[in-house]
Coordinates of C-alpha atoms in Angstrom, one line a residue:
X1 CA 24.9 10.9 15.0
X2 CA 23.6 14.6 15.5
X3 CA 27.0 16.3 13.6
X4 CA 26.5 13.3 10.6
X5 CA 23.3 13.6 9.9
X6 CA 23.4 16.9 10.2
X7 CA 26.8 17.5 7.7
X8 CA 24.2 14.4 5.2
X9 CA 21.4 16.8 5.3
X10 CA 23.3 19.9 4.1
X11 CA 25.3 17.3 1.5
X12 CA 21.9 16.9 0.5
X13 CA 20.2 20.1 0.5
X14 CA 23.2 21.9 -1.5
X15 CA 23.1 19.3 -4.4
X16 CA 19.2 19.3 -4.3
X17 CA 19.2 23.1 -5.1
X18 CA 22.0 23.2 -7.2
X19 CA 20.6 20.2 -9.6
X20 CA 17.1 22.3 -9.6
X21 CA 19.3 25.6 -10.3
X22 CA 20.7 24.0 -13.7
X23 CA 17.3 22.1 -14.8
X24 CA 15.4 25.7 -14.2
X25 CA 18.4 27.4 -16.4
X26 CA 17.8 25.0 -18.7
X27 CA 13.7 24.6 -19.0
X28 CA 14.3 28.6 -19.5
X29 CA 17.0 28.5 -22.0
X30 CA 14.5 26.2 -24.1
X31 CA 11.5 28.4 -23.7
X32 CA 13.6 31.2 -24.8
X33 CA 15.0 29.7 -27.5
X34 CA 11.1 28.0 -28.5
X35 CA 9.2 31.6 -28.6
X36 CA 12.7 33.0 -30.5
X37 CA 11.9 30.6 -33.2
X38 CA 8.4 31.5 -33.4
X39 CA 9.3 35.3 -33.6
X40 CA 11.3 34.4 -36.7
X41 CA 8.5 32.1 -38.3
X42 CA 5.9 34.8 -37.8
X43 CA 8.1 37.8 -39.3
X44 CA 9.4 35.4 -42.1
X45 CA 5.8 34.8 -42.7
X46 CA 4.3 37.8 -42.7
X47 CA 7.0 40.2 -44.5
X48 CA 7.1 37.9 -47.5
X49 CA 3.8 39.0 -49.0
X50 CA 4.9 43.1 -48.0
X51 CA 8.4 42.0 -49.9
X52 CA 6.8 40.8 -53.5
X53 CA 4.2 43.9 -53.7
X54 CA 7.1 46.4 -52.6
X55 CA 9.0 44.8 -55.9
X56 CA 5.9 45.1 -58.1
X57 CA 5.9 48.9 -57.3
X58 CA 9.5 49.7 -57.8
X59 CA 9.7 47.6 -61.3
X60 CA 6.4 49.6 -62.1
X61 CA 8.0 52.9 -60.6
X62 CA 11.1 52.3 -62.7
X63 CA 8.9 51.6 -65.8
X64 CA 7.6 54.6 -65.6
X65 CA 10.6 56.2 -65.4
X66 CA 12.2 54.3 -68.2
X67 CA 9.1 56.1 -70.6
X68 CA 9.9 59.0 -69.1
X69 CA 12.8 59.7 -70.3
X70 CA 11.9 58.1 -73.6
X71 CA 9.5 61.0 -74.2
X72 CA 11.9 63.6 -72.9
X73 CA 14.0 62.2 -75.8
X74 CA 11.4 62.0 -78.4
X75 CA 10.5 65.5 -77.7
X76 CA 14.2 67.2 -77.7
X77 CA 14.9 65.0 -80.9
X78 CA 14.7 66.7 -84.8
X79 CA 12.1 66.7 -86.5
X80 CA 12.4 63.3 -88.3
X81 CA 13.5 61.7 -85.5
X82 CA 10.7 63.1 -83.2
X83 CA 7.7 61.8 -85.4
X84 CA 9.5 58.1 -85.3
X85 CA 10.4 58.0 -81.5
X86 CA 6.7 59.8 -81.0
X87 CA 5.2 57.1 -82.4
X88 CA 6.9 54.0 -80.8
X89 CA 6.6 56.0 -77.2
X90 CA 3.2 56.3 -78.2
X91 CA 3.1 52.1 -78.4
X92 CA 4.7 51.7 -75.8
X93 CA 3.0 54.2 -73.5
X94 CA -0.4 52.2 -74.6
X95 CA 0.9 48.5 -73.6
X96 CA 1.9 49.3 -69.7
X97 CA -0.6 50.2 -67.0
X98 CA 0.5 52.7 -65.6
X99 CA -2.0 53.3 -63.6
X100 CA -2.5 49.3 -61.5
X101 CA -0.8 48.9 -58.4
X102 CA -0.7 46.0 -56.5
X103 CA -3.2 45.7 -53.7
X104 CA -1.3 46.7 -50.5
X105 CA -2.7 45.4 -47.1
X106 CA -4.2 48.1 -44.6
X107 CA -2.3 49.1 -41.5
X108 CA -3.7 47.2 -39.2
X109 CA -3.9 43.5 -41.7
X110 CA -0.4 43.9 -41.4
X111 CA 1.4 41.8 -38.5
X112 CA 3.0 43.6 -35.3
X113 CA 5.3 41.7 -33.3
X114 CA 4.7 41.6 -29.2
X115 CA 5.4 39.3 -26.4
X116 CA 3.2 39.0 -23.6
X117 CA 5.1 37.6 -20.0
X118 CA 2.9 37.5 -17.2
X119 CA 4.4 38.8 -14.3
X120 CA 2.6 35.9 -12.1
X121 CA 5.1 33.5 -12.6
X122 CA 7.8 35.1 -10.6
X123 CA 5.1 35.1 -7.9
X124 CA 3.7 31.7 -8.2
X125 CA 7.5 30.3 -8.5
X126 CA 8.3 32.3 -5.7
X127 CA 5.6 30.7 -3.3
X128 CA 6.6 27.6 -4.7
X129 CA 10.0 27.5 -3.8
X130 CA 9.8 28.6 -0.5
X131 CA 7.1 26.0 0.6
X132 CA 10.1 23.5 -1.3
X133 CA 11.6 21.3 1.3
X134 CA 11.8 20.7 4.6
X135 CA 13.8 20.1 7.5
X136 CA 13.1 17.7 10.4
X137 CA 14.6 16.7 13.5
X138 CA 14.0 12.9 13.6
X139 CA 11.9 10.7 10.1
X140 CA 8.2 10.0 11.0
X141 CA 8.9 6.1 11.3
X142 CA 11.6 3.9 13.4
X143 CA 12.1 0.8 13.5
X144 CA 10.8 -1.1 16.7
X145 CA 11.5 -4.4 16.9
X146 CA 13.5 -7.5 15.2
X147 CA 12.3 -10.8 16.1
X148 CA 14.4 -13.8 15.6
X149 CA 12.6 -16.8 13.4
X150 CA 14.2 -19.9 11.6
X151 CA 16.0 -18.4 8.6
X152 CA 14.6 -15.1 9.1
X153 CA 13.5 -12.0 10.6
X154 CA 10.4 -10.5 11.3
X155 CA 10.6 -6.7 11.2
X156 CA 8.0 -4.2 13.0
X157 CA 7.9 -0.4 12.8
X158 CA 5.9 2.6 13.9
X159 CA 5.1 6.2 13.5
X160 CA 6.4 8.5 16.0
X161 CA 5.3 11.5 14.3
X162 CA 1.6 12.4 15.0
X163 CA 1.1 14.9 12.5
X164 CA 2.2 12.3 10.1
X165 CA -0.6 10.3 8.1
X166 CA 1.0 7.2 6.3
X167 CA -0.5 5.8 2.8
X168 CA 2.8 3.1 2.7
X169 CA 6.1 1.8 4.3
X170 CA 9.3 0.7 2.7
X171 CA 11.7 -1.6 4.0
X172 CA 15.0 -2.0 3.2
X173 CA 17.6 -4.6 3.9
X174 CA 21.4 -4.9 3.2
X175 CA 24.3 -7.5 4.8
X176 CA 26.3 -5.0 6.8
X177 CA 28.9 -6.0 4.0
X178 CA 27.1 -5.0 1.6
X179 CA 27.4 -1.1 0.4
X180 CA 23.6 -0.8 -1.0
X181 CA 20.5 -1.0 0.7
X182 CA 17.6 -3.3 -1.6
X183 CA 13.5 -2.8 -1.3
X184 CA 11.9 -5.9 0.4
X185 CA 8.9 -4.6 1.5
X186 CA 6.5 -1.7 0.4
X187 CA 2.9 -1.9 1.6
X188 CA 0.7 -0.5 4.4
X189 CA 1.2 -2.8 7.3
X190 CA 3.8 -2.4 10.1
X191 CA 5.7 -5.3 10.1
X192 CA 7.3 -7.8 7.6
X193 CA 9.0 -10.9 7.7
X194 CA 12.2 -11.0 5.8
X195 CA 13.1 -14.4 5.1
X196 CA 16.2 -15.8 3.3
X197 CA 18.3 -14.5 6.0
X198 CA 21.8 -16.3 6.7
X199 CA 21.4 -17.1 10.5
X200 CA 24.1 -15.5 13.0
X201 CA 24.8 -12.5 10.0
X202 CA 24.0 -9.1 10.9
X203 CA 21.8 -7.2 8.7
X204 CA 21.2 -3.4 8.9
X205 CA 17.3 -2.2 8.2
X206 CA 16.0 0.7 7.3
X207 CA 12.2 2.3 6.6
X208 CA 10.6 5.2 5.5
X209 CA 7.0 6.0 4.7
X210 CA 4.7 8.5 1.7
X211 CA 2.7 10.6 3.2
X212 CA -1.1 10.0 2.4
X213 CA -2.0 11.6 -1.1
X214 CA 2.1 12.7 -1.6
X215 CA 4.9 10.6 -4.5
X216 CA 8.1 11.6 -2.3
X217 CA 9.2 9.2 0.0
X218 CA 10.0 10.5 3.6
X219 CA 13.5 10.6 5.2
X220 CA 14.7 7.1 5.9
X221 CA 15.0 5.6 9.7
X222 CA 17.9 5.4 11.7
X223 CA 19.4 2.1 10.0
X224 CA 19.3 -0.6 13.1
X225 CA 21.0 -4.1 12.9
X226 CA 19.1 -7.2 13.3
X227 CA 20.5 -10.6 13.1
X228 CA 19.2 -14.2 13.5
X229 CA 20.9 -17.3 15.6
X230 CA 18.3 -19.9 13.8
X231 CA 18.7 -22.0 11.0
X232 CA 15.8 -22.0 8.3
X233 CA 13.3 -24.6 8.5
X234 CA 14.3 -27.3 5.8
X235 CA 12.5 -30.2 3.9
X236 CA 14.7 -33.6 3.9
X237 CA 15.8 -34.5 0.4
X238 CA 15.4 -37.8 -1.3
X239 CA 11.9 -38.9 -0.6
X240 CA 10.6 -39.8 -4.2
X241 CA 7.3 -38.0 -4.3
X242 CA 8.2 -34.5 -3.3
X243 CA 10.4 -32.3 -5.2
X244 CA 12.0 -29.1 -3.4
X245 CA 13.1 -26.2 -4.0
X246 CA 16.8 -24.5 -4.3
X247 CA 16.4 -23.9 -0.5
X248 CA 14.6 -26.6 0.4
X249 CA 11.9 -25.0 1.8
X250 CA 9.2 -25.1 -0.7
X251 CA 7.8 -28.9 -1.1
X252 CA 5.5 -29.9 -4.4
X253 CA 4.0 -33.1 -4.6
X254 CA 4.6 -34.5 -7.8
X255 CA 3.1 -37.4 -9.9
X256 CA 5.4 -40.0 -8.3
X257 CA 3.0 -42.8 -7.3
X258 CA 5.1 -43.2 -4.2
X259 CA 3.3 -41.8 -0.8
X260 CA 4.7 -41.0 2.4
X261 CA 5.2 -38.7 4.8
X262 CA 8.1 -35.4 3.7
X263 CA 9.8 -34.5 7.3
X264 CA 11.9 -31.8 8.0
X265 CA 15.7 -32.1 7.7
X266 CA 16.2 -31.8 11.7
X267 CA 13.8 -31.2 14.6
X268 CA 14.1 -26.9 13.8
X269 CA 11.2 -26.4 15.4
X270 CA 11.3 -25.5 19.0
X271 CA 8.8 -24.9 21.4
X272 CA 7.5 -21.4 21.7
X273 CA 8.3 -20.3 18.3
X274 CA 5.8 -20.3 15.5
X275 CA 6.0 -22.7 12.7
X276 CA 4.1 -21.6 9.7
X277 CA 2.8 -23.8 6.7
X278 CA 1.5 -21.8 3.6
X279 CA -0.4 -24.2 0.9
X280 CA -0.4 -22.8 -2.7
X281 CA -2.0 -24.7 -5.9
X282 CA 1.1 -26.0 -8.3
X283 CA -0.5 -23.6 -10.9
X284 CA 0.9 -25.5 -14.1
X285 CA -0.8 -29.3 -12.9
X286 CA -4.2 -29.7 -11.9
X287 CA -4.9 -29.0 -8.7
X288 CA -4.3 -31.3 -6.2
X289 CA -7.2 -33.4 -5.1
X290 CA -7.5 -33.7 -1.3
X291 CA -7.5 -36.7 1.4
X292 CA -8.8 -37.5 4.4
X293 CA -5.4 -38.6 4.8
X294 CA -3.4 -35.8 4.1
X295 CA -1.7 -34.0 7.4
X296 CA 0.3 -30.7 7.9
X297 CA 1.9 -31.0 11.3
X298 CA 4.5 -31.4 13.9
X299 CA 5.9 -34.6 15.2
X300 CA 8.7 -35.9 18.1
X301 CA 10.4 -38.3 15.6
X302 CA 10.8 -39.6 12.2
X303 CA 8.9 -42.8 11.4
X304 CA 9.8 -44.3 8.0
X305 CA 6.5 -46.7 6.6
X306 CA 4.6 -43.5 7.5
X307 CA 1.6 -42.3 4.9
X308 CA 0.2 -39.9 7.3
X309 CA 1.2 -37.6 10.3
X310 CA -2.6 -38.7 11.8
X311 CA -0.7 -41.1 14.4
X312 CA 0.8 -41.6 17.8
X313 CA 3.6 -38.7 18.6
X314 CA 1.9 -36.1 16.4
X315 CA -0.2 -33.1 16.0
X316 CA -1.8 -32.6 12.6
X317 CA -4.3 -30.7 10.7
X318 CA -6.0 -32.7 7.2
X319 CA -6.8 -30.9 4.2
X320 CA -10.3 -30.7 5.3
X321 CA -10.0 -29.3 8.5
X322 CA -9.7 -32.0 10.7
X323 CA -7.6 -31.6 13.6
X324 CA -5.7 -35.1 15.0
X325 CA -3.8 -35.6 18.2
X326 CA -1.7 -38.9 18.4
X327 CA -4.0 -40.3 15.6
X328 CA -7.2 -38.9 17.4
X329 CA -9.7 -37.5 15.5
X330 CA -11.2 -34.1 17.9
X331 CA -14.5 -32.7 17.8
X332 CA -13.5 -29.3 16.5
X333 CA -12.8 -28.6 13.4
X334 CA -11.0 -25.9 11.6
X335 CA -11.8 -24.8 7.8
X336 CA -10.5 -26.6 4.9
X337 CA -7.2 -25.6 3.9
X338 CA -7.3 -24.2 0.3
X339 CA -5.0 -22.1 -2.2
X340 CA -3.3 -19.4 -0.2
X341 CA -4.6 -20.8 3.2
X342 CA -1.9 -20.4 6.2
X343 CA -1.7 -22.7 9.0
X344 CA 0.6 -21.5 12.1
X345 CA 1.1 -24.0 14.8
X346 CA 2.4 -22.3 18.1
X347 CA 3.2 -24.4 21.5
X348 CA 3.8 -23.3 24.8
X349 CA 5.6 -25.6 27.2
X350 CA 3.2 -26.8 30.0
X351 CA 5.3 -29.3 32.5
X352 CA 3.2 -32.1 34.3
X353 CA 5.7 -33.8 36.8
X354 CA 9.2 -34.3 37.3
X355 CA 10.4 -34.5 33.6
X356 CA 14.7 -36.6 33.8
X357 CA 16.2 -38.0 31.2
X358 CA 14.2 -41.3 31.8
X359 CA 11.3 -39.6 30.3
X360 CA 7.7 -38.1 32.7
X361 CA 4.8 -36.7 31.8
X362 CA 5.4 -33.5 29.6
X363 CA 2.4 -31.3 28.6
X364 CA 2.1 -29.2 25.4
X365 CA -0.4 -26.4 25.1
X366 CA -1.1 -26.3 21.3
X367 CA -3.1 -23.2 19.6
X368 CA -3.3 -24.2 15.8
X369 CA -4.7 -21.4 13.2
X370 CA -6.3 -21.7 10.0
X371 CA -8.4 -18.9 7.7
X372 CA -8.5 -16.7 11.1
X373 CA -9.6 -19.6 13.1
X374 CA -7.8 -21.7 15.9
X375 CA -8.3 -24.6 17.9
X376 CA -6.4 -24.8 21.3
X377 CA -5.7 -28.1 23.0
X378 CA -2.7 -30.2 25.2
X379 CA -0.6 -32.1 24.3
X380 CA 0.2 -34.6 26.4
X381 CA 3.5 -36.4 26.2
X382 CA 5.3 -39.5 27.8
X383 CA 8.9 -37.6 27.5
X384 CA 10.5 -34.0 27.2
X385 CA 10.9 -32.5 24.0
X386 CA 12.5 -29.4 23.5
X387 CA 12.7 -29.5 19.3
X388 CA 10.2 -31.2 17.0
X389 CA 9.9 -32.3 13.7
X390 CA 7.3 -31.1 11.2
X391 CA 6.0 -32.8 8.3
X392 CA 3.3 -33.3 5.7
X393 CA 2.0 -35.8 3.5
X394 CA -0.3 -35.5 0.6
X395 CA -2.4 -38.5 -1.4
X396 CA -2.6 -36.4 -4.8
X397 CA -0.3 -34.2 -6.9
X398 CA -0.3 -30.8 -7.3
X399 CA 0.1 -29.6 -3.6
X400 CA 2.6 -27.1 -2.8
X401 CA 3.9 -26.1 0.6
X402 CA 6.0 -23.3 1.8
X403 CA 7.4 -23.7 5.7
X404 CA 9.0 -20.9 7.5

């Protein structure tokens, strides 16, 4: 691990510097190229005026000169001839100023080329570069623990570096099949539960954090495997007034008149894990109008002819609150369960008596949890029961229920 991570990190240092090496090169060819350019704007620019008045003077210099030499030759000429090319140099001599120049800009109106490069730079992208990067022996957060749950896994992580202040985690998950890691988590907590996961696969997990106030990611965890031996929690199909989803574990109640109670596909839920019930508004119906009948729960068996789970051989919750043991109403209560409640219902094995296959008395110490409230109670039952069913039932459409 030492020698590979090591050999990565050079891999990675080495085309880090050489990829900043060619966009430097390149940012400086540009701003070469960009104040070049504006060099040849500003002396195109400013010579131009300089260029027109320097041909006004020579085509009045080599008027001048022209007349010149006409005179000369009016003088030297005979007498006849010097009266007549006398008089048209005389003409001539009176229609051109000789004596207008253009006006020529002073010294210092005219234009002289510098380039100022503060020396700084070298020192500010000096400092910079050296603080660029570092190196560390081991990323500030590992992976700490995979728990197992019905068609998933629920991952937790820490910090093991002190110095380091987190702002967020990401979490990464692939099929140890599969050659890329995907996001499935980024957040501030310390644990997430990945769900969708094939039970008895492995999976390798990896998670890194950004530093509080800082963009760049930190170096990723040592990738860990994680697997699952439980299936995933499953509606049953075919009852007419629930429609499920793809993976049968989201249930909607639907505008069938039909009621009864939705069960799960097999008794998945086995005592001392945590079964938990997430209620979300169908957001395209109106919402779903509660009953004093309704029931999110866990049962021993399926019983067809069923409209509620508030009967013998099951623990429920209502809509409202209401908390019901083998049909029983109990005194406390727990808060109405609304859109984006979550109701967990844990159970810890509490044996009263011999408990055979001819049945005994079998005690079940149930905590339920609703809105950061709980109830705790036991459950007292006339046989063992290792697995259970859950199940819920709903009056009105528009309720929508997610079990994992």
């Amino acid at each position: 691990q030492i020698k590979d991570s090591a050999t990565l990190t050079r891999d990675v240092l080495e085309q880090h510097f050489s990829d900043l090496k060619g966009t430097l090169k390149k940012l400086l060819d540009e701003r070469l190229m960009s104040l070049l350019q504006e060099v040849d704007v500003i002396e195109q620019e400013s010579i131009k005026p300089l260029d027109e008045c320097q041909k006004l003077i020579e085509h009045g210099v080599s008027t001048a000169d022209d007349l010149l030499r006409e005179g000369e030759s009016a003088v030297d000429g005979d007498v006849g001839q010097q009266n007549e090319k006398l008089c048209n140099f005389t003409k001539k001599a009176l229609h051109i100023q000789l004596d207008s120049l253009p006006e020529v800009p002073s010294l210092v109106d005219v234009p002289c080329l510098s380039a100022q490069l503060d020396d700084c730079l070298l020192t500010i992208l000096k400092n910079q570069i050296f603080r660029h990067g570092t190196v560390a022996s081991r990323p500030p957060v590992q992976l700490e623990e995979f728990v197992e749950k019905p068609g998933g896994i629920l991952v937790r992580w820490c910090k093991v570096d002190e110095d380091f202040i987190p702002q967020d985690y990401r979490l990464q998950y692939r099929k140890s099949s599969a050659s890329h890691f995907e996001d499935v988590y980024v957040g501030s907590e310390t644990e997430f539960m990945v769900l969708h996961i094939d039970p008895n696969v492995d999976y390798q997990f990896r998670v890194c954090a950004r530093g509080d106030g800082r963009q760049e990611w930190s170096p990723w965890s040592v990738p860990q495997s994680g697997r699952t031996s439980l299936v995933p929690h499953e509606w049953t199909t075919g009852l007419e007034g629930y429609s499920l989803s793809s993976r049968r574990n989201i249930a909607l109640r639907n505008d069938s008149q039909s009621c009864g109670v939705l069960y799960s596909k097999a008794p998945t839920y086995f005592c001392g894990q945590t079964l938990t019930f997430r209620q979300v508004l169908f957001v395209i119906e109106t919402v779903g109008q509660p009953d004093r009948r309704d029931s999110l729960g866990v049962c021993v068996e399926q019983r067809n002819g069923d409209d509620s789970l508030q009967r013998d051989k099951a623990v429920c919750i209502s809509t409202n609150g209401a908390v019901f043991v083998n049909g029983k109403e109990m005194t406390n209560q727990l808060p109405a369960v609304t859109s984006g409640s979550t109701v967990t219902f844990d159970m810890e094995v509490v044996q009263l008596g011999p408990c055979s296959n001819e049945g005994g008395n079998f005690k079940l110490r149930v905590t339920i949890s609703s809105n950061n409230r709980e109830v705790v109670f036991d459950w007292v039952l006339d046989q063992c029961c290792g697995s259970l069913y859950f199940g819920c039932s709903f009056s009105y459409p528009g309720w929508k229920v997610l079990v994992f």
